[in-house]
PDB file of C-alpha atoms in Angstrom:
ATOM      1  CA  UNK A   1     -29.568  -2.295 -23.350  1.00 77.00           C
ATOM      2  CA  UNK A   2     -26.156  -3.006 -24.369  1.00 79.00           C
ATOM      3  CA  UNK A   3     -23.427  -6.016 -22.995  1.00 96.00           C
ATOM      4  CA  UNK A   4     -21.367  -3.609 -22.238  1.00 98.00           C
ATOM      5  CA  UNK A   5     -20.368  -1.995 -18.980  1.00 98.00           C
ATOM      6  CA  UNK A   6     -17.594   0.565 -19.971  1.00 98.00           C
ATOM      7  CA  UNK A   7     -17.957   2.770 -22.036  1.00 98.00           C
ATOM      8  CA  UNK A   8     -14.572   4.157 -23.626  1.00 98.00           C
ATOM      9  CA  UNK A   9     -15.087   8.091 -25.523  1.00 98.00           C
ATOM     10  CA  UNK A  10     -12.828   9.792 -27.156  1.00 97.00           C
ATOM     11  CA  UNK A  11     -12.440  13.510 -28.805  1.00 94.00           C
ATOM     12  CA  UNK A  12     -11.754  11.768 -32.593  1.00 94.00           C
ATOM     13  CA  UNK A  13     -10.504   8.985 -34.529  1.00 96.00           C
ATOM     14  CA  UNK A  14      -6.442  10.327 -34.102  1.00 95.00           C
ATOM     15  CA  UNK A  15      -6.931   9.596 -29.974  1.00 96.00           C
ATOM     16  CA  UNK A  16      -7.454   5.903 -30.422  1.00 97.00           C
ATOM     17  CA  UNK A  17      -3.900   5.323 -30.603  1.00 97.00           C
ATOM     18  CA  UNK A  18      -3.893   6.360 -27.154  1.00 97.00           C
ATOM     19  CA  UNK A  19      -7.085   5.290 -25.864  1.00 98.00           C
ATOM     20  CA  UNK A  20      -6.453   1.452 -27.097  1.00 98.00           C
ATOM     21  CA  UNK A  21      -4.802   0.658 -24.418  1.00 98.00           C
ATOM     22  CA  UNK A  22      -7.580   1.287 -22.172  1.00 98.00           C
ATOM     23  CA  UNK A  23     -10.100  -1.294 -24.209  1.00 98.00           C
ATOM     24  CA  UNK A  24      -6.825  -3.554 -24.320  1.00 98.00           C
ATOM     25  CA  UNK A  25      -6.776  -3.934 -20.419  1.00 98.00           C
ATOM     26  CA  UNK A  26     -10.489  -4.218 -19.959  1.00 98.00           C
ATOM     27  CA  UNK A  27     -10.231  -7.241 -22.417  1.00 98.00           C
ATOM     28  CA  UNK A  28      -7.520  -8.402 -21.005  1.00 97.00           C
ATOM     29  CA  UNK A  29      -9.619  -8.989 -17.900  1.00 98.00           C
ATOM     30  CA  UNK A  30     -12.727  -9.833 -19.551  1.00 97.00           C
ATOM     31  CA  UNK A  31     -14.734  -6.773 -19.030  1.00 98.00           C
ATOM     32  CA  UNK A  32     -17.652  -5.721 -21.903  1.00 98.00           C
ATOM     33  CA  UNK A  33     -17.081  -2.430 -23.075  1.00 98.00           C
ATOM     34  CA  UNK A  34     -17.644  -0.168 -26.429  1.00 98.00           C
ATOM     35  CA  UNK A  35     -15.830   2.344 -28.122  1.00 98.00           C
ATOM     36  CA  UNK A  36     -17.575   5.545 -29.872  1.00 97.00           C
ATOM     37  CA  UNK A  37     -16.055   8.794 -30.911  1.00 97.00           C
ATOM     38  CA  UNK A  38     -18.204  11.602 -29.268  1.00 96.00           C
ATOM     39  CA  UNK A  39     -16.892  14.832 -29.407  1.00 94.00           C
ATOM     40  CA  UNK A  40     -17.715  17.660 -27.168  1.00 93.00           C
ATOM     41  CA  UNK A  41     -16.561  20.580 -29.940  1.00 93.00           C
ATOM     42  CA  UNK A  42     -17.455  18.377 -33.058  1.00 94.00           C
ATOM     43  CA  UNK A  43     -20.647  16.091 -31.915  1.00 95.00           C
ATOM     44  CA  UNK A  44     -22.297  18.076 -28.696  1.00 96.00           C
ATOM     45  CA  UNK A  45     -25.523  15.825 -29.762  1.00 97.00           C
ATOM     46  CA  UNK A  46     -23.772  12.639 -29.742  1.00 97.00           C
ATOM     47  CA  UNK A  47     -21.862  13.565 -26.612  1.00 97.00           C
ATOM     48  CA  UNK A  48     -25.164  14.617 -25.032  1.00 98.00           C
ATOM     49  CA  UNK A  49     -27.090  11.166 -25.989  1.00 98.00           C
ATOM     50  CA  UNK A  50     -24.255   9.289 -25.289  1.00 98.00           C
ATOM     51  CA  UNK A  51     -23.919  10.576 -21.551  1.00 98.00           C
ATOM     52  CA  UNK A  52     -27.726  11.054 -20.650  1.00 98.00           C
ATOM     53  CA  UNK A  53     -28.402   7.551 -22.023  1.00 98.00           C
ATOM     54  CA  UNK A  54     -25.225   5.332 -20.941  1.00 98.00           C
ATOM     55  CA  UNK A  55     -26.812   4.038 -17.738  1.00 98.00           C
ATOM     56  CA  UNK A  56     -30.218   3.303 -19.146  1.00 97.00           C
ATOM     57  CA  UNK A  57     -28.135   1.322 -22.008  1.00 97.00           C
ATOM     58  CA  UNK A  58     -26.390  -0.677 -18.911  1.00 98.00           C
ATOM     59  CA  UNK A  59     -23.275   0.935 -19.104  1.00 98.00           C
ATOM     60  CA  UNK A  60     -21.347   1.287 -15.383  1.00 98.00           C
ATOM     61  CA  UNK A  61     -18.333   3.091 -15.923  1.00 98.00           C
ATOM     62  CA  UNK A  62     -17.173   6.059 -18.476  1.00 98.00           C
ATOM     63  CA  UNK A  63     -13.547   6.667 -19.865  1.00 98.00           C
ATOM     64  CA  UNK A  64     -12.751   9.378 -21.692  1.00 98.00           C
ATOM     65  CA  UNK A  65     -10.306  10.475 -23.387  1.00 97.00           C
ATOM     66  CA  UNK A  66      -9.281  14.032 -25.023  1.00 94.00           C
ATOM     67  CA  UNK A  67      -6.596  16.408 -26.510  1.00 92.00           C
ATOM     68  CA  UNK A  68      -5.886  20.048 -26.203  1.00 87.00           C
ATOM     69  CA  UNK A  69      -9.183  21.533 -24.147  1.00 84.00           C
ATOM     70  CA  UNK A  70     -10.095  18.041 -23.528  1.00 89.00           C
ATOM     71  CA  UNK A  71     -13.611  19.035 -22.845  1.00 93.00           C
ATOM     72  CA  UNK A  72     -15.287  15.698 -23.160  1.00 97.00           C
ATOM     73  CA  UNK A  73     -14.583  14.121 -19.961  1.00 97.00           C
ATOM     74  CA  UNK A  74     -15.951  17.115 -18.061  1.00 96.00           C
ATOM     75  CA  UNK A  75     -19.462  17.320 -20.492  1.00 96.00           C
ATOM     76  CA  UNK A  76     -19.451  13.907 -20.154  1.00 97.00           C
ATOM     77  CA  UNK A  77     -19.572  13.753 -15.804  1.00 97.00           C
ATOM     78  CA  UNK A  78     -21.648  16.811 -16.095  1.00 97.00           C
ATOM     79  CA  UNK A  79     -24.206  14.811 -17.785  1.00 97.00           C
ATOM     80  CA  UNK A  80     -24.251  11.504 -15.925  1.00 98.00           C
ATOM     81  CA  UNK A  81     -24.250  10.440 -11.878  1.00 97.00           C
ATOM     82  CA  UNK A  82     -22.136   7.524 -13.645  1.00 98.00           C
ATOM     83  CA  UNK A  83     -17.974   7.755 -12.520  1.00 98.00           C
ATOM     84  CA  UNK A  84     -16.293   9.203 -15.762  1.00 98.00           C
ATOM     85  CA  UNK A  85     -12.478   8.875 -15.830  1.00 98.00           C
ATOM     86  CA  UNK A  86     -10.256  11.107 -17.512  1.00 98.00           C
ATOM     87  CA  UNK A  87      -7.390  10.350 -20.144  1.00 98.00           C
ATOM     88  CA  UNK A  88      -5.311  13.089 -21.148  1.00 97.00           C
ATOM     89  CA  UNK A  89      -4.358  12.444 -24.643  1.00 97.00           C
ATOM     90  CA  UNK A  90      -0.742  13.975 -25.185  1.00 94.00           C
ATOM     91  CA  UNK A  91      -1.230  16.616 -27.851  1.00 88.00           C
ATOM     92  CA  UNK A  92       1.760  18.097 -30.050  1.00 85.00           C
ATOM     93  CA  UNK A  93       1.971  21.495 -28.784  1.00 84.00           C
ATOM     94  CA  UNK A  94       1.953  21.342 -25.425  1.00 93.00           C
ATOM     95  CA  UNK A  95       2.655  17.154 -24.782  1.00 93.00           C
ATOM     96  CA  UNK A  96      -0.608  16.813 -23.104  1.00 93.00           C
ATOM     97  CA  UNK A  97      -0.120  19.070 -20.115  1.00 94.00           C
ATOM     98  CA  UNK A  98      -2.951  20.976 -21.615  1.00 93.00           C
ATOM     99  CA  UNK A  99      -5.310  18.314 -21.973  1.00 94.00           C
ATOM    100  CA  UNK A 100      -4.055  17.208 -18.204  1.00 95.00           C
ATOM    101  CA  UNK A 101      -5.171  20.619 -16.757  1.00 93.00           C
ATOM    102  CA  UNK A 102      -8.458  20.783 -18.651  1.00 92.00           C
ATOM    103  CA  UNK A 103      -9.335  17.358 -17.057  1.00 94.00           C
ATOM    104  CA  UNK A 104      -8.323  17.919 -13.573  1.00 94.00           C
ATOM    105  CA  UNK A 105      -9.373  21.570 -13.299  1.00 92.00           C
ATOM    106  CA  UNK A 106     -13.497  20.480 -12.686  1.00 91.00           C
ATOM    107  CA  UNK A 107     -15.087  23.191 -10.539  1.00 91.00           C
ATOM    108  CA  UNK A 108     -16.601  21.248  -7.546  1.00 93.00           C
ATOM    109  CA  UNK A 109     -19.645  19.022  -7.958  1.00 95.00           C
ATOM    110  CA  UNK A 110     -18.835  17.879 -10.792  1.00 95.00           C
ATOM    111  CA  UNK A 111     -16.157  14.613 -10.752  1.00 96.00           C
ATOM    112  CA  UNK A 112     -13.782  13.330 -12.836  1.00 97.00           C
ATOM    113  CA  UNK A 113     -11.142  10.732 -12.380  1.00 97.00           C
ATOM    114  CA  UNK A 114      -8.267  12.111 -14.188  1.00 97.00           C
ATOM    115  CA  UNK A 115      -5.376   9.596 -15.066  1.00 97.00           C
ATOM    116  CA  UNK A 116      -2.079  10.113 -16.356  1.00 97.00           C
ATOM    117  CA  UNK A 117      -1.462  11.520 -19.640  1.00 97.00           C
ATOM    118  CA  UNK A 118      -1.640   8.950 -22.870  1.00 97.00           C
ATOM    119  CA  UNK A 119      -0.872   5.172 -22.614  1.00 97.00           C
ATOM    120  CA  UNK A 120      -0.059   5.215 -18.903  1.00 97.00           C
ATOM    121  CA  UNK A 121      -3.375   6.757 -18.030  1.00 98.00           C
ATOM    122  CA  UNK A 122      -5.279   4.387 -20.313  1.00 98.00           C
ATOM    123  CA  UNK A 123      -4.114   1.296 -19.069  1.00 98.00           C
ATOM    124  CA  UNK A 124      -4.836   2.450 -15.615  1.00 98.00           C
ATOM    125  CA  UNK A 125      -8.210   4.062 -16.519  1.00 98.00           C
ATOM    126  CA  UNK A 126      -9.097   0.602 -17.489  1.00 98.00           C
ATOM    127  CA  UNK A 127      -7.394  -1.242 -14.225  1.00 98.00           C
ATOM    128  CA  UNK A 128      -9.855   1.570 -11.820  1.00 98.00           C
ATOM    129  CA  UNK A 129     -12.529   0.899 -14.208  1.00 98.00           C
ATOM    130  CA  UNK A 130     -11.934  -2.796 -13.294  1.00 98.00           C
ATOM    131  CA  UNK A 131     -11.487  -2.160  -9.500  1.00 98.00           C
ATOM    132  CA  UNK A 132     -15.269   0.237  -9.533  1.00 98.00           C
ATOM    133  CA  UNK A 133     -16.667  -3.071 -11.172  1.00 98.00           C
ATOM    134  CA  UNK A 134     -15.178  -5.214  -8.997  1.00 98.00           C
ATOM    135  CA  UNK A 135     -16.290  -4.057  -5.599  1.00 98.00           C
ATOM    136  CA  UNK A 136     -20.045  -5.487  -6.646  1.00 96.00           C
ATOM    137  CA  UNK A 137     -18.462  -8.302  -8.503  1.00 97.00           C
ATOM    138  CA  UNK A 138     -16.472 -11.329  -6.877  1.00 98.00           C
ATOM    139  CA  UNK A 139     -15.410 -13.302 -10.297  1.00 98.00           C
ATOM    140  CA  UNK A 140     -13.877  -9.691 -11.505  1.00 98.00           C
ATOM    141  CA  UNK A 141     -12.442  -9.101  -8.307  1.00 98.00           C
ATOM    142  CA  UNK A 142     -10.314 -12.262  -8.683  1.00 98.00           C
ATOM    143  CA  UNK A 143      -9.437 -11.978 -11.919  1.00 97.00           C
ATOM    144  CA  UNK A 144      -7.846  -7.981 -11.522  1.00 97.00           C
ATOM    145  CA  UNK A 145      -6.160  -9.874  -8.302  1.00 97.00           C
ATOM    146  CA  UNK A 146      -4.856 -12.446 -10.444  1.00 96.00           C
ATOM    147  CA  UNK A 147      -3.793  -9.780 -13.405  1.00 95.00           C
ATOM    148  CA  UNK A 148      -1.878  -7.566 -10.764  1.00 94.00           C
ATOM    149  CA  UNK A 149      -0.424 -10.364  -8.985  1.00 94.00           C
ATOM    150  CA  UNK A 150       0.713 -11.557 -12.744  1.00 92.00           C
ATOM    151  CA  UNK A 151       2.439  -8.237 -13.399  1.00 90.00           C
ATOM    152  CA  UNK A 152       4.379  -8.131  -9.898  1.00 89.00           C
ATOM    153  CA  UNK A 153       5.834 -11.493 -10.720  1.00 87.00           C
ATOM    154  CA  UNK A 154       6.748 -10.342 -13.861  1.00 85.00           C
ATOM    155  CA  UNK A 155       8.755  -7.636 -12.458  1.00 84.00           C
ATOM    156  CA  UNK A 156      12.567  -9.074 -12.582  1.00 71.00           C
ATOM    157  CA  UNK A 157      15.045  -9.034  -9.909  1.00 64.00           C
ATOM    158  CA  UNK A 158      17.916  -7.079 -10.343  1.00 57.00           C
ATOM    159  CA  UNK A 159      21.102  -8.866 -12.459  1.00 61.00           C
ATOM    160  CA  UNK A 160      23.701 -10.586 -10.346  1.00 60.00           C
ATOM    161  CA  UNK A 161      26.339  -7.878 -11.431  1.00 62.00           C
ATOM    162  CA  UNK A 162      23.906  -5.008 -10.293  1.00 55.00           C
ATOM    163  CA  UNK A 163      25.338  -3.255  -7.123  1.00 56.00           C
ATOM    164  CA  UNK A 164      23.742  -5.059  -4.020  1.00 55.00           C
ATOM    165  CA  UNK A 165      21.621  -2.329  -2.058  1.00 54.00           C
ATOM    166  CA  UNK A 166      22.596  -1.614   1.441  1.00 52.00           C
ATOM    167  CA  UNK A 167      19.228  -0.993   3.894  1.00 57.00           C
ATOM    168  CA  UNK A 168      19.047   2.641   5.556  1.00 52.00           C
ATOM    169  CA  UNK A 169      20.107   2.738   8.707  1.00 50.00           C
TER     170      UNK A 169
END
């Protein structure tokens, strides 16, 4: 049994500049989660044990994030009733529209949450992550109600010189 309740996967070492950003938000809200590298070309062992045994270990909530096919969030929800989310990690030939499709393109029966592509889709695969947990936890829920209220105030208003914006009529 592990403290942890997300678990955060990635393709290789080169996709935790992305995936960061994920594990950043879920501490930022005080959420337990691990990191492991678990390839689906690479590691199909690793990716196997990983995903069969993630619930037993206590584990909640899968991210995953991959380049190019991006295979491993697909293996991953294929091989757990747990809710796996998606990250496209942007990849250099084709900017992570072909990690994007490999994600979202899951026959039927077999779910995955697929997020934006690279730091966008991290933070907010950690943020749904947070909402899942939340729904069966009340401290969590006001904490990620606190966090987003947090970043709307931190939204500016528009400078005084900025045009004043007429309502539609």
């Amino acid at each position: 049994m592990t403290d942890a309740l997300v678990g955060i996967i990635m393709g290789s070492t080169s996709d935790w500049e992305t995936m960061r950003h994920a594990a950043e938000t879920l501490a930022a809200l005080d959420i337990p989660h691990e990191t492991r590298v678990v390839s689906a070309h690479r590691t199909p062992q690793r990716l196997y044990d990983y995903a069969t045994g993630a619930a037993d270990r206590g584990i909640r909530v899968v991210i995953a994030g991959a380049g190019g096919a991006a295979h491993l969030p697909g293996m991953a929800a294929a091989m757990t009733h747990l809710p796996v989310l998606g990250v496209p990690v942007e990849s250099h030939a084709l900017k992570g529209m072909d990690s994007l499709l490999s994600i979202v393109q899951m026959p039927g029966g077999i779910p995955v949450g697929t997020l934006a592509i690279g730091k966008a889709g991290a933070i907010n695969a950690g943020l749904l992550a947070a909402a899942i947990l939340a729904l069966g936890d009340p401290a969590l829920s006001q904490r990620l109600q606190a966090w987003r209220a947090a970043q709307t105030e931190g939204v500016s208003d528009a400078p005084s010189s900025a045009p004043a914006l007429s309502p539609t009529p």
